[in-house]
Amino acid sequence: MIINRDTIIKAYEESEIGEYAIPHFNHSDFWDMSFIVEAANEKDAPVIVACLPRVAERYGLDKLTLMMNFYSKHSEVPIIYHLDHCHDVDFCKRAIDAGFHSVMIDAASLSLEENIKTVKEVVDYARPRGVFVESEIGQIKSAGEEGYTPVSFKATVDEAMKLVEESDVDSLAVSIGSEHGFYAHAPELDFELLKRIKEKIPVPLVLHGGSGIPAKDVKTAIKHGIRKVNVGTEIRHTYITSLNASISENGAGVHTIDLFEEARIATKAVLGSWIEIDGAAGKGRKTYEK
Ligand SMILES: [Zn+2]
């Protein structure tokens, strides 16, 4: 399946009609990348496979897009490759040139004017190259994550409108009370704010910090207009816990192919449950039927 901005917009249009969210999963290496693709195909779901800039830097943009384009081309469901939380315009441009289908330019820590200007620069570069762009409004806290953000503040409707109108960005991550990483206490999502933003914003809305949000709250957020749910921490935690248990059990003499087989099963179970929570199971092959 060929993925570009037009086909991503179509995938979001289908999610709007069907009232579900496209699952976004962060990967850290080539193993978990393959787990996500397998889970998407088995669950018949569209997915966004995402990496943080430091993952992209470690492996190399070209190597990653080579793998992902192979997976996208040979999958019967949309497999969209996305650069997550990139703060650097030039790195976004390099990812676009390397063949990423979608990039997030995260300039949410800047003033609104600077955020708009930065997002617009990436949009102007991405649009003629057929690449989709996500931006962020408000600020979503990250503890111990890349681009550490010590505090959250919520988006406002006026700021969200201004950013989307003036930058012409394709989708918007909204800070409505979620955070990155595991939560000390279950988060309180501001559904009233989400509803007000949804009424005014024509582009797909994104919920970051999915790990640890109760499934019922995720479903309520989707009902009120969220069209992508980002999950990273829970995937990584499951993956590493499984590897750790296998090594403890079998010792360091184990073949890595056996080690990763157990991790594959454990991680895919979590991925599958998120695909179900998002309501995306069974939607993959249908996405481009019409
Ligand atoms: Zn995020």
PDB file of C-alpha atoms and ligand atoms in Angstrom:
ATOM      1  CA  MET A   1       0.000   0.000   0.000  1.00  0.00           C
ATOM      2  CA  ILE A   2       1.428   3.384  -0.992  1.00  0.00           C
ATOM      3  CA  ILE A   3       1.269   5.928   1.833  1.00  0.00           C
ATOM      4  CA  ASN A   4       1.398   9.697   1.366  1.00  0.00           C
ATOM      5  CA  ARG A   5      -0.395  12.780   2.693  1.00  0.00           C
ATOM      6  CA  ASP A   6      -3.506  12.125   0.575  1.00  0.00           C
ATOM      7  CA  THR A   7      -3.860   8.547   1.773  1.00  0.00           C
ATOM      8  CA  ILE A   8      -3.239   9.595   5.402  1.00  0.00           C
ATOM      9  CA  ILE A   9      -5.978  12.239   5.117  1.00  0.00           C
ATOM     10  CA  LYS A  10      -8.277   9.557   3.705  1.00  0.00           C
ATOM     11  CA  ALA A  11      -7.422   7.242   6.638  1.00  0.00           C
ATOM     12  CA  TYR A  12      -8.351  10.036   9.070  1.00  0.00           C
ATOM     13  CA  GLU A  13     -11.575  10.758   7.146  1.00  0.00           C
ATOM     14  CA  GLU A  14     -12.528   7.107   7.549  1.00  0.00           C
ATOM     15  CA  SER A  15     -11.746   7.267  11.280  1.00  0.00           C
ATOM     16  CA  GLU A  16     -13.980  10.342  11.560  1.00  0.00           C
ATOM     17  CA  ILE A  17     -16.868   8.556   9.809  1.00  0.00           C
ATOM     18  CA  GLY A  18     -16.345   5.380  11.838  1.00  0.00           C
ATOM     19  CA  GLU A  19     -15.695   7.253  15.132  1.00  0.00           C
ATOM     20  CA  TYR A  20     -12.487   5.433  15.977  1.00  0.00           C
ATOM     21  CA  ALA A  21      -8.867   6.482  16.528  1.00  0.00           C
ATOM     22  CA  ILE A  22      -5.861   5.406  14.492  1.00  0.00           C
ATOM     23  CA  PRO A  23      -3.468   3.689  16.926  1.00  0.00           C
ATOM     24  CA  HIS A  24      -0.012   5.300  17.170  1.00  0.00           C
ATOM     25  CA  PHE A  25       2.741   3.126  18.643  1.00  0.00           C
ATOM     26  CA  ASN A  26       6.302   4.199  19.326  1.00  0.00           C
ATOM     27  CA  HIS A  27       9.049   1.747  18.454  1.00  0.00           C
ATOM     28  CA  SER A  28      12.676   1.761  19.629  1.00  0.00           C
ATOM     29  CA  ASP A  29      14.319  -0.843  17.383  1.00  0.00           C
ATOM     30  CA  PHE A  30      13.698  -3.149  14.424  1.00  0.00           C
ATOM     31  CA  TRP A  31      12.138  -5.898  16.547  1.00  0.00           C
ATOM     32  CA  ASP A  32       9.350  -3.815  18.060  1.00  0.00           C
ATOM     33  CA  MET A  33       8.805  -2.180  14.653  1.00  0.00           C
ATOM     34  CA  SER A  34       8.017  -5.655  13.292  1.00  0.00           C
ATOM     35  CA  PHE A  35       5.712  -6.483  16.244  1.00  0.00           C
ATOM     36  CA  ILE A  36       3.602  -3.390  15.498  1.00  0.00           C
ATOM     37  CA  VAL A  37       3.311  -4.209  11.792  1.00  0.00           C
ATOM     38  CA  GLU A  38       2.316  -7.807  12.568  1.00  0.00           C
ATOM     39  CA  ALA A  39      -0.287  -6.718  15.119  1.00  0.00           C
ATOM     40  CA  ALA A  40      -1.782  -4.239  12.628  1.00  0.00           C
ATOM     41  CA  ASN A  41      -2.075  -6.874   9.898  1.00  0.00           C
ATOM     42  CA  GLU A  42      -3.511  -9.498  12.244  1.00  0.00           C
ATOM     43  CA  LYS A  43      -6.053  -7.074  13.713  1.00  0.00           C
ATOM     44  CA  ASP A  44      -6.802  -5.586  10.280  1.00  0.00           C
ATOM     45  CA  ALA A  45      -6.145  -2.070  11.571  1.00  0.00           C
ATOM     46  CA  PRO A  46      -4.498   1.063  10.213  1.00  0.00           C
ATOM     47  CA  VAL A  47      -1.531   2.022  12.412  1.00  0.00           C
ATOM     48  CA  ILE A  48       0.985   4.784  12.781  1.00  0.00           C
ATOM     49  CA  VAL A  49       4.457   3.459  13.627  1.00  0.00           C
ATOM     50  CA  ALA A  50       6.412   6.266  15.252  1.00  0.00           C
ATOM     51  CA  CYS A  51       9.956   6.901  16.361  1.00  0.00           C
ATOM     52  CA  LEU A  52      11.525   9.647  18.392  1.00  0.00           C
ATOM     53  CA  PRO A  53      14.319  11.657  16.753  1.00  0.00           C
ATOM     54  CA  ARG A  54      17.033   9.947  18.804  1.00  0.00           C
ATOM     55  CA  VAL A  55      15.866   6.531  17.564  1.00  0.00           C
ATOM     56  CA  ALA A  56      16.006   7.901  14.013  1.00  0.00           C
ATOM     57  CA  GLU A  57      19.470   9.323  14.628  1.00  0.00           C
ATOM     58  CA  ARG A  58      20.745   6.051  16.083  1.00  0.00           C
ATOM     59  CA  TYR A  59      19.620   3.823  13.210  1.00  0.00           C
ATOM     60  CA  GLY A  60      19.743   6.349  10.387  1.00  0.00           C
ATOM     61  CA  LEU A  61      16.746   7.866   8.628  1.00  0.00           C
ATOM     62  CA  ASP A  62      17.396   5.990   5.377  1.00  0.00           C
ATOM     63  CA  LYS A  63      17.627   2.563   7.010  1.00  0.00           C
ATOM     64  CA  LEU A  64      14.406   3.108   8.925  1.00  0.00           C
ATOM     65  CA  THR A  65      12.424   4.301   5.920  1.00  0.00           C
ATOM     66  CA  LEU A  66      13.768   1.432   3.824  1.00  0.00           C
ATOM     67  CA  MET A  67      12.337  -1.031   6.343  1.00  0.00           C
ATOM     68  CA  MET A  68       9.098   0.872   6.807  1.00  0.00           C
ATOM     69  CA  ASN A  69       8.463   1.303   3.108  1.00  0.00           C
ATOM     70  CA  PHE A  70       8.922  -2.454   2.727  1.00  0.00           C
ATOM     71  CA  TYR A  71       6.331  -3.040   5.458  1.00  0.00           C
ATOM     72  CA  SER A  72       3.905  -0.430   4.086  1.00  0.00           C
ATOM     73  CA  LYS A  73       4.158  -1.792   0.568  1.00  0.00           C
ATOM     74  CA  HIS A  74       3.601  -5.402   1.619  1.00  0.00           C
ATOM     75  CA  SER A  75       0.805  -4.787   4.134  1.00  0.00           C
ATOM     76  CA  GLU A  76      -2.885  -4.913   3.314  1.00  0.00           C
ATOM     77  CA  VAL A  77      -3.570  -2.280   5.969  1.00  0.00           C
ATOM     78  CA  PRO A  78      -2.247   1.299   6.118  1.00  0.00           C
ATOM     79  CA  ILE A  79       1.159   1.356   7.844  1.00  0.00           C
ATOM     80  CA  ILE A  80       2.130   5.001   8.287  1.00  0.00           C
ATOM     81  CA  TYR A  81       5.647   5.914   9.373  1.00  0.00           C
ATOM     82  CA  HIS A  82       5.857   8.997  11.586  1.00  0.00           C
ATOM     83  CA  LEU A  83       8.573  11.059  13.278  1.00  0.00           C
ATOM     84  CA  ASP A  84       7.377  11.898  16.793  1.00  0.00           C
ATOM     85  CA  HIS A  85       8.119  15.052  18.843  1.00  0.00           C
ATOM     86  CA  CYS A  86      10.751  16.597  16.634  1.00  0.00           C
ATOM     87  CA  HIS A  87      11.796  20.020  17.922  1.00  0.00           C
ATOM     88  CA  ASP A  88      14.150  20.740  15.059  1.00  0.00           C
ATOM     89  CA  VAL A  89      12.903  22.047  11.692  1.00  0.00           C
ATOM     90  CA  ASP A  90      16.001  20.843   9.843  1.00  0.00           C
ATOM     91  CA  PHE A  91      15.674  17.323  11.218  1.00  0.00           C
ATOM     92  CA  CYS A  92      12.013  17.270  10.118  1.00  0.00           C
ATOM     93  CA  LYS A  93      13.143  18.258   6.627  1.00  0.00           C
ATOM     94  CA  ARG A  94      15.767  15.492   6.601  1.00  0.00           C
ATOM     95  CA  ALA A  95      13.133  12.947   7.668  1.00  0.00           C
ATOM     96  CA  ILE A  96      10.817  14.180   4.896  1.00  0.00           C
ATOM     97  CA  ASP A  97      13.624  13.837   2.351  1.00  0.00           C
ATOM     98  CA  ALA A  98      14.383  10.323   3.652  1.00  0.00           C
ATOM     99  CA  GLY A  99      10.813   9.181   2.993  1.00  0.00           C
ATOM    100  CA  PHE A 100       8.917   9.506   6.289  1.00  0.00           C
ATOM    101  CA  HIS A 101       5.178   9.642   5.579  1.00  0.00           C
ATOM    102  CA  SER A 102       4.431  12.010   8.436  1.00  0.00           C
ATOM    103  CA  VAL A 103       6.321  14.224  10.900  1.00  0.00           C
ATOM    104  CA  MET A 104       5.429  15.985  14.136  1.00  0.00           C
ATOM    105  CA  ILE A 105       7.021  19.368  14.614  1.00  0.00           C
ATOM    106  CA  ASP A 106       6.780  20.027  18.343  1.00  0.00           C
ATOM    107  CA  ALA A 107       7.219  23.737  18.968  1.00  0.00           C
ATOM    108  CA  ALA A 108       4.708  23.834  21.813  1.00  0.00           C
ATOM    109  CA  SER A 109       7.224  25.225  24.298  1.00  0.00           C
ATOM    110  CA  LEU A 110       7.623  28.377  22.172  1.00  0.00           C
ATOM    111  CA  SER A 111       5.294  31.376  22.121  1.00  0.00           C
ATOM    112  CA  LEU A 112       2.181  30.934  19.983  1.00  0.00           C
ATOM    113  CA  GLU A 113       3.642  33.185  17.260  1.00  0.00           C
ATOM    114  CA  GLU A 114       6.903  31.221  17.198  1.00  0.00           C
ATOM    115  CA  ASN A 115       5.007  27.917  17.277  1.00  0.00           C
ATOM    116  CA  ILE A 116       2.955  28.996  14.227  1.00  0.00           C
ATOM    117  CA  LYS A 117       6.033  30.218  12.354  1.00  0.00           C
ATOM    118  CA  THR A 118       7.960  26.992  13.065  1.00  0.00           C
ATOM    119  CA  VAL A 119       5.058  24.708  12.128  1.00  0.00           C
ATOM    120  CA  LYS A 120       4.440  26.684   8.945  1.00  0.00           C
ATOM    121  CA  GLU A 121       8.042  26.277   7.864  1.00  0.00           C
ATOM    122  CA  VAL A 122       7.704  22.495   8.131  1.00  0.00           C
ATOM    123  CA  VAL A 123       4.261  22.506   6.455  1.00  0.00           C
ATOM    124  CA  ASP A 124       5.612  24.569   3.537  1.00  0.00           C
ATOM    125  CA  TYR A 125       8.410  22.039   3.056  1.00  0.00           C
ATOM    126  CA  ALA A 126       6.266  18.920   3.576  1.00  0.00           C
ATOM    127  CA  ARG A 127       3.193  19.838   1.482  1.00  0.00           C
ATOM    128  CA  PRO A 128       4.725  19.750  -2.011  1.00  0.00           C
ATOM    129  CA  ARG A 129       6.522  16.538  -1.040  1.00  0.00           C
ATOM    130  CA  GLY A 130       3.291  14.791  -0.038  1.00  0.00           C
ATOM    131  CA  VAL A 131       4.142  14.473   3.654  1.00  0.00           C
ATOM    132  CA  PHE A 132       1.663  14.884   6.521  1.00  0.00           C
ATOM    133  CA  VAL A 133       2.457  17.234   9.463  1.00  0.00           C
ATOM    134  CA  GLU A 134       1.296  17.113  13.104  1.00  0.00           C
ATOM    135  CA  SER A 135       1.750  19.977  15.568  1.00  0.00           C
ATOM    136  CA  GLU A 136       1.039  20.510  19.278  1.00  0.00           C
ATOM    137  CA  ILE A 137      -0.838  23.144  21.232  1.00  0.00           C
ATOM    138  CA  GLY A 138      -0.655  23.549  24.994  1.00  0.00           C
ATOM    139  CA  GLN A 139       2.117  21.517  26.562  1.00  0.00           C
ATOM    140  CA  ILE A 140       2.164  17.807  27.427  1.00  0.00           C
ATOM    141  CA  LYS A 141       4.417  16.936  30.351  1.00  0.00           C
ATOM    142  CA  SER A 142       7.219  14.372  29.905  1.00  0.00           C
ATOM    143  CA  ALA A 143       9.051  12.922  32.895  1.00  0.00           C
ATOM    144  CA  GLY A 144      12.382  11.414  31.949  1.00  0.00           C
ATOM    145  CA  GLU A 145      11.508  11.375  28.268  1.00  0.00           C
ATOM    146  CA  GLU A 146      13.327  12.957  25.400  1.00  0.00           C
ATOM    147  CA  GLY A 147      12.834  16.708  25.283  1.00  0.00           C
ATOM    148  CA  TYR A 148      11.987  16.635  29.018  1.00  0.00           C
ATOM    149  CA  THR A 149       9.033  18.899  29.714  1.00  0.00           C
ATOM    150  CA  PRO A 150       8.549  19.519  33.432  1.00  0.00           C
ATOM    151  CA  VAL A 151       5.033  20.955  33.334  1.00  0.00           C
ATOM    152  CA  SER A 152       1.820  20.608  31.410  1.00  0.00           C
ATOM    153  CA  PHE A 153      -0.506  23.406  30.485  1.00  0.00           C
ATOM    154  CA  LYS A 154      -3.739  22.944  28.652  1.00  0.00           C
ATOM    155  CA  ALA A 155      -4.510  24.122  25.176  1.00  0.00           C
ATOM    156  CA  THR A 156      -6.986  26.936  24.648  1.00  0.00           C
ATOM    157  CA  VAL A 157      -9.573  26.911  21.884  1.00  0.00           C
ATOM    158  CA  ASP A 158      -8.458  30.274  20.480  1.00  0.00           C
ATOM    159  CA  GLU A 159      -4.796  29.256  20.350  1.00  0.00           C
ATOM    160  CA  ALA A 160      -5.653  25.945  18.700  1.00  0.00           C
ATOM    161  CA  MET A 161      -7.739  27.732  16.054  1.00  0.00           C
ATOM    162  CA  LYS A 162      -5.054  30.301  15.367  1.00  0.00           C
ATOM    163  CA  LEU A 163      -2.324  27.665  15.028  1.00  0.00           C
ATOM    164  CA  VAL A 164      -4.350  25.529  12.602  1.00  0.00           C
ATOM    165  CA  GLU A 165      -5.605  28.464  10.518  1.00  0.00           C
ATOM    166  CA  GLU A 166      -2.290  30.243  10.198  1.00  0.00           C
ATOM    167  CA  SER A 167       0.027  27.254   9.758  1.00  0.00           C
ATOM    168  CA  ASP A 168      -2.385  25.108   7.688  1.00  0.00           C
ATOM    169  CA  VAL A 169      -1.103  22.072   9.616  1.00  0.00           C
ATOM    170  CA  ASP A 170      -2.669  18.643   8.973  1.00  0.00           C
ATOM    171  CA  SER A 171      -3.352  17.460  12.547  1.00  0.00           C
ATOM    172  CA  LEU A 172      -3.140  18.784  16.073  1.00  0.00           C
ATOM    173  CA  ALA A 173      -2.000  17.227  19.366  1.00  0.00           C
ATOM    174  CA  VAL A 174      -4.024  18.814  22.137  1.00  0.00           C
ATOM    175  CA  SER A 175      -2.963  19.052  25.751  1.00  0.00           C
ATOM    176  CA  ILE A 176      -6.130  18.193  27.698  1.00  0.00           C
ATOM    177  CA  GLY A 177      -4.626  16.689  30.859  1.00  0.00           C
ATOM    178  CA  SER A 178      -2.662  13.655  29.642  1.00  0.00           C
ATOM    179  CA  GLU A 179       1.090  13.223  30.251  1.00  0.00           C
ATOM    180  CA  HIS A 180       3.924  11.130  28.817  1.00  0.00           C
ATOM    181  CA  GLY A 181       5.189   8.113  30.757  1.00  0.00           C
ATOM    182  CA  PHE A 182       3.289   6.148  33.418  1.00  0.00           C
ATOM    183  CA  TYR A 183       0.993   8.169  35.669  1.00  0.00           C
ATOM    184  CA  ALA A 184       1.351   8.438  39.426  1.00  0.00           C
ATOM    185  CA  HIS A 185      -2.451   8.906  39.526  1.00  0.00           C
ATOM    186  CA  ALA A 186      -5.004   8.263  36.800  1.00  0.00           C
ATOM    187  CA  PRO A 187      -5.184  11.470  34.728  1.00  0.00           C
ATOM    188  CA  GLU A 188      -8.279  13.628  34.542  1.00  0.00           C
ATOM    189  CA  LEU A 189      -8.906  14.403  30.916  1.00  0.00           C
ATOM    190  CA  ASP A 190     -10.736  17.645  30.210  1.00  0.00           C
ATOM    191  CA  PHE A 191     -13.507  16.393  27.937  1.00  0.00           C
ATOM    192  CA  GLU A 192     -15.312  19.765  27.960  1.00  0.00           C
ATOM    193  CA  LEU A 193     -12.207  21.442  26.554  1.00  0.00           C
ATOM    194  CA  LEU A 194     -11.830  18.643  23.995  1.00  0.00           C
ATOM    195  CA  LYS A 195     -15.436  19.100  22.863  1.00  0.00           C
ATOM    196  CA  ARG A 196     -14.959  22.848  22.466  1.00  0.00           C
ATOM    197  CA  ILE A 197     -11.757  22.368  20.456  1.00  0.00           C
ATOM    198  CA  LYS A 198     -13.389  19.716  18.275  1.00  0.00           C
ATOM    199  CA  GLU A 199     -16.264  22.085  17.399  1.00  0.00           C
ATOM    200  CA  LYS A 200     -13.844  24.647  16.004  1.00  0.00           C
ATOM    201  CA  ILE A 201     -10.961  22.619  14.582  1.00  0.00           C
ATOM    202  CA  PRO A 202     -11.373  20.894  11.215  1.00  0.00           C
ATOM    203  CA  VAL A 203      -8.190  18.753  11.380  1.00  0.00           C
ATOM    204  CA  PRO A 204      -7.769  15.425  13.261  1.00  0.00           C
ATOM    205  CA  LEU A 205      -7.050  15.767  16.993  1.00  0.00           C
ATOM    206  CA  VAL A 206      -4.379  13.667  18.691  1.00  0.00           C
ATOM    207  CA  LEU A 207      -4.142  12.390  22.278  1.00  0.00           C
ATOM    208  CA  HIS A 208      -0.578  11.895  23.545  1.00  0.00           C
ATOM    209  CA  GLY A 209       0.367   9.958  26.693  1.00  0.00           C
ATOM    210  CA  GLY A 210      -2.012   7.017  26.199  1.00  0.00           C
ATOM    211  CA  SER A 211      -0.172   4.587  28.532  1.00  0.00           C
ATOM    212  CA  GLY A 212      -2.102   4.383  31.786  1.00  0.00           C
ATOM    213  CA  ILE A 213      -5.222   6.271  30.720  1.00  0.00           C
ATOM    214  CA  PRO A 214      -8.184   4.007  31.650  1.00  0.00           C
ATOM    215  CA  ALA A 215      -9.759   2.413  28.554  1.00  0.00           C
ATOM    216  CA  LYS A 216     -13.123   3.999  29.292  1.00  0.00           C
ATOM    217  CA  ASP A 217     -11.563   7.477  29.264  1.00  0.00           C
ATOM    218  CA  VAL A 218      -9.766   6.757  25.988  1.00  0.00           C
ATOM    219  CA  LYS A 219     -13.090   5.694  24.492  1.00  0.00           C
ATOM    220  CA  THR A 220     -14.791   8.845  25.785  1.00  0.00           C
ATOM    221  CA  ALA A 221     -12.013  10.958  24.247  1.00  0.00           C
ATOM    222  CA  ILE A 222     -12.538   9.177  20.919  1.00  0.00           C
ATOM    223  CA  LYS A 223     -16.283   9.799  21.177  1.00  0.00           C
ATOM    224  CA  HIS A 224     -15.543  13.502  21.618  1.00  0.00           C
ATOM    225  CA  GLY A 225     -13.253  13.694  18.608  1.00  0.00           C
ATOM    226  CA  ILE A 226      -9.787  12.222  19.235  1.00  0.00           C
ATOM    227  CA  ARG A 227      -8.624  10.475  16.038  1.00  0.00           C
ATOM    228  CA  LYS A 228      -5.139   9.261  17.043  1.00  0.00           C
ATOM    229  CA  VAL A 229      -4.034   7.833  20.394  1.00  0.00           C
ATOM    230  CA  ASN A 230      -0.289   7.728  21.093  1.00  0.00           C
ATOM    231  CA  VAL A 231       1.144   4.883  23.155  1.00  0.00           C
ATOM    232  CA  GLY A 232       4.835   4.395  23.834  1.00  0.00           C
ATOM    233  CA  THR A 233       5.681   3.657  27.470  1.00  0.00           C
ATOM    234  CA  GLU A 234       3.399   0.641  27.838  1.00  0.00           C
ATOM    235  CA  ILE A 235       4.820  -1.001  24.716  1.00  0.00           C
ATOM    236  CA  ARG A 236       8.410  -0.484  25.845  1.00  0.00           C
ATOM    237  CA  HIS A 237       7.635  -1.661  29.379  1.00  0.00           C
ATOM    238  CA  THR A 238       6.003  -4.882  28.178  1.00  0.00           C
ATOM    239  CA  TYR A 239       8.830  -5.549  25.735  1.00  0.00           C
ATOM    240  CA  ILE A 240      11.604  -5.045  28.294  1.00  0.00           C
ATOM    241  CA  THR A 241       9.804  -6.926  31.084  1.00  0.00           C
ATOM    242  CA  SER A 242       9.433  -9.920  28.784  1.00  0.00           C
ATOM    243  CA  LEU A 243      13.102  -9.842  27.742  1.00  0.00           C
ATOM    244  CA  ASN A 244      14.152  -9.517  31.359  1.00  0.00           C
ATOM    245  CA  ALA A 245      12.054 -12.525  32.417  1.00  0.00           C
ATOM    246  CA  SER A 246      13.387 -14.663  29.542  1.00  0.00           C
ATOM    247  CA  ILE A 247      16.992 -13.841  30.355  1.00  0.00           C
ATOM    248  CA  SER A 248      16.441 -14.585  34.068  1.00  0.00           C
ATOM    249  CA  GLU A 249      14.866 -17.912  33.178  1.00  0.00           C
ATOM    250  CA  ASN A 250      17.205 -19.092  30.432  1.00  0.00           C
ATOM    251  CA  GLY A 251      20.481 -17.345  31.186  1.00  0.00           C
ATOM    252  CA  ALA A 252      22.608 -15.331  28.820  1.00  0.00           C
ATOM    253  CA  GLY A 253      23.311 -18.379  26.643  1.00  0.00           C
ATOM    254  CA  VAL A 254      19.855 -18.146  25.088  1.00  0.00           C
ATOM    255  CA  HIS A 255      19.604 -17.450  21.373  1.00  0.00           C
ATOM    256  CA  THR A 256      18.267 -13.971  20.766  1.00  0.00           C
ATOM    257  CA  ILE A 257      15.740 -15.297  18.256  1.00  0.00           C
ATOM    258  CA  ASP A 258      14.113 -17.304  21.097  1.00  0.00           C
ATOM    259  CA  LEU A 259      14.369 -14.404  23.492  1.00  0.00           C
ATOM    260  CA  PHE A 260      12.584 -12.059  21.111  1.00  0.00           C
ATOM    261  CA  GLU A 261       9.947 -14.646  20.271  1.00  0.00           C
ATOM    262  CA  GLU A 262       8.530 -14.399  23.803  1.00  0.00           C
ATOM    263  CA  ALA A 263       8.734 -10.614  23.681  1.00  0.00           C
ATOM    264  CA  ARG A 264       6.914 -10.673  20.357  1.00  0.00           C
ATOM    265  CA  ILE A 265       3.973 -12.586  21.824  1.00  0.00           C
ATOM    266  CA  ALA A 266       3.764 -10.410  24.960  1.00  0.00           C
ATOM    267  CA  THR A 267       4.111  -7.091  23.119  1.00  0.00           C
ATOM    268  CA  LYS A 268       1.647  -8.036  20.399  1.00  0.00           C
ATOM    269  CA  ALA A 269      -0.968  -8.842  23.049  1.00  0.00           C
ATOM    270  CA  VAL A 270      -0.683  -5.287  24.409  1.00  0.00           C
ATOM    271  CA  LEU A 271      -0.682  -3.763  20.925  1.00  0.00           C
ATOM    272  CA  GLY A 272      -3.779  -5.787  20.057  1.00  0.00           C
ATOM    273  CA  SER A 273      -5.645  -4.607  23.142  1.00  0.00           C
ATOM    274  CA  TRP A 274      -4.872  -0.960  22.289  1.00  0.00           C
ATOM    275  CA  ILE A 275      -6.087  -1.488  18.710  1.00  0.00           C
ATOM    276  CA  GLU A 276      -9.359  -2.798  20.205  1.00  0.00           C
ATOM    277  CA  ILE A 277      -9.661   0.120  22.661  1.00  0.00           C
ATOM    278  CA  ASP A 278      -9.158   2.573  19.784  1.00  0.00           C
ATOM    279  CA  GLY A 279     -11.946   0.844  17.863  1.00  0.00           C
ATOM    280  CA  ALA A 280      -9.569   0.352  14.903  1.00  0.00           C
ATOM    281  CA  ALA A 281      -9.758  -3.461  14.599  1.00  0.00           C
ATOM    282  CA  GLY A 282     -11.327  -4.510  11.309  1.00  0.00           C
ATOM    283  CA  LYS A 283     -10.881  -1.036   9.779  1.00  0.00           C
ATOM    284  CA  GLY A 284      -7.556  -1.482   7.978  1.00  0.00           C
ATOM    285  CA  ARG A 285      -8.472  -3.157   4.681  1.00  0.00           C
ATOM    286  CA  LYS A 286     -11.666  -1.089   4.406  1.00  0.00           C
ATOM    287  CA  THR A 287      -9.799   2.213   4.599  1.00  0.00           C
ATOM    288  CA  TYR A 288      -9.216   2.573   0.865  1.00  0.00           C
ATOM    289  CA  GLU A 289     -12.156   0.563  -0.464  1.00  0.00           C
ATOM    290  CA  LYS A 290     -14.125   3.572  -1.687  1.00  0.00           C
TER     291      LYS A 290
HETATM  292 ZN    ZN B   1       3.880  12.565  22.803  1.00  0.00          ZN
END
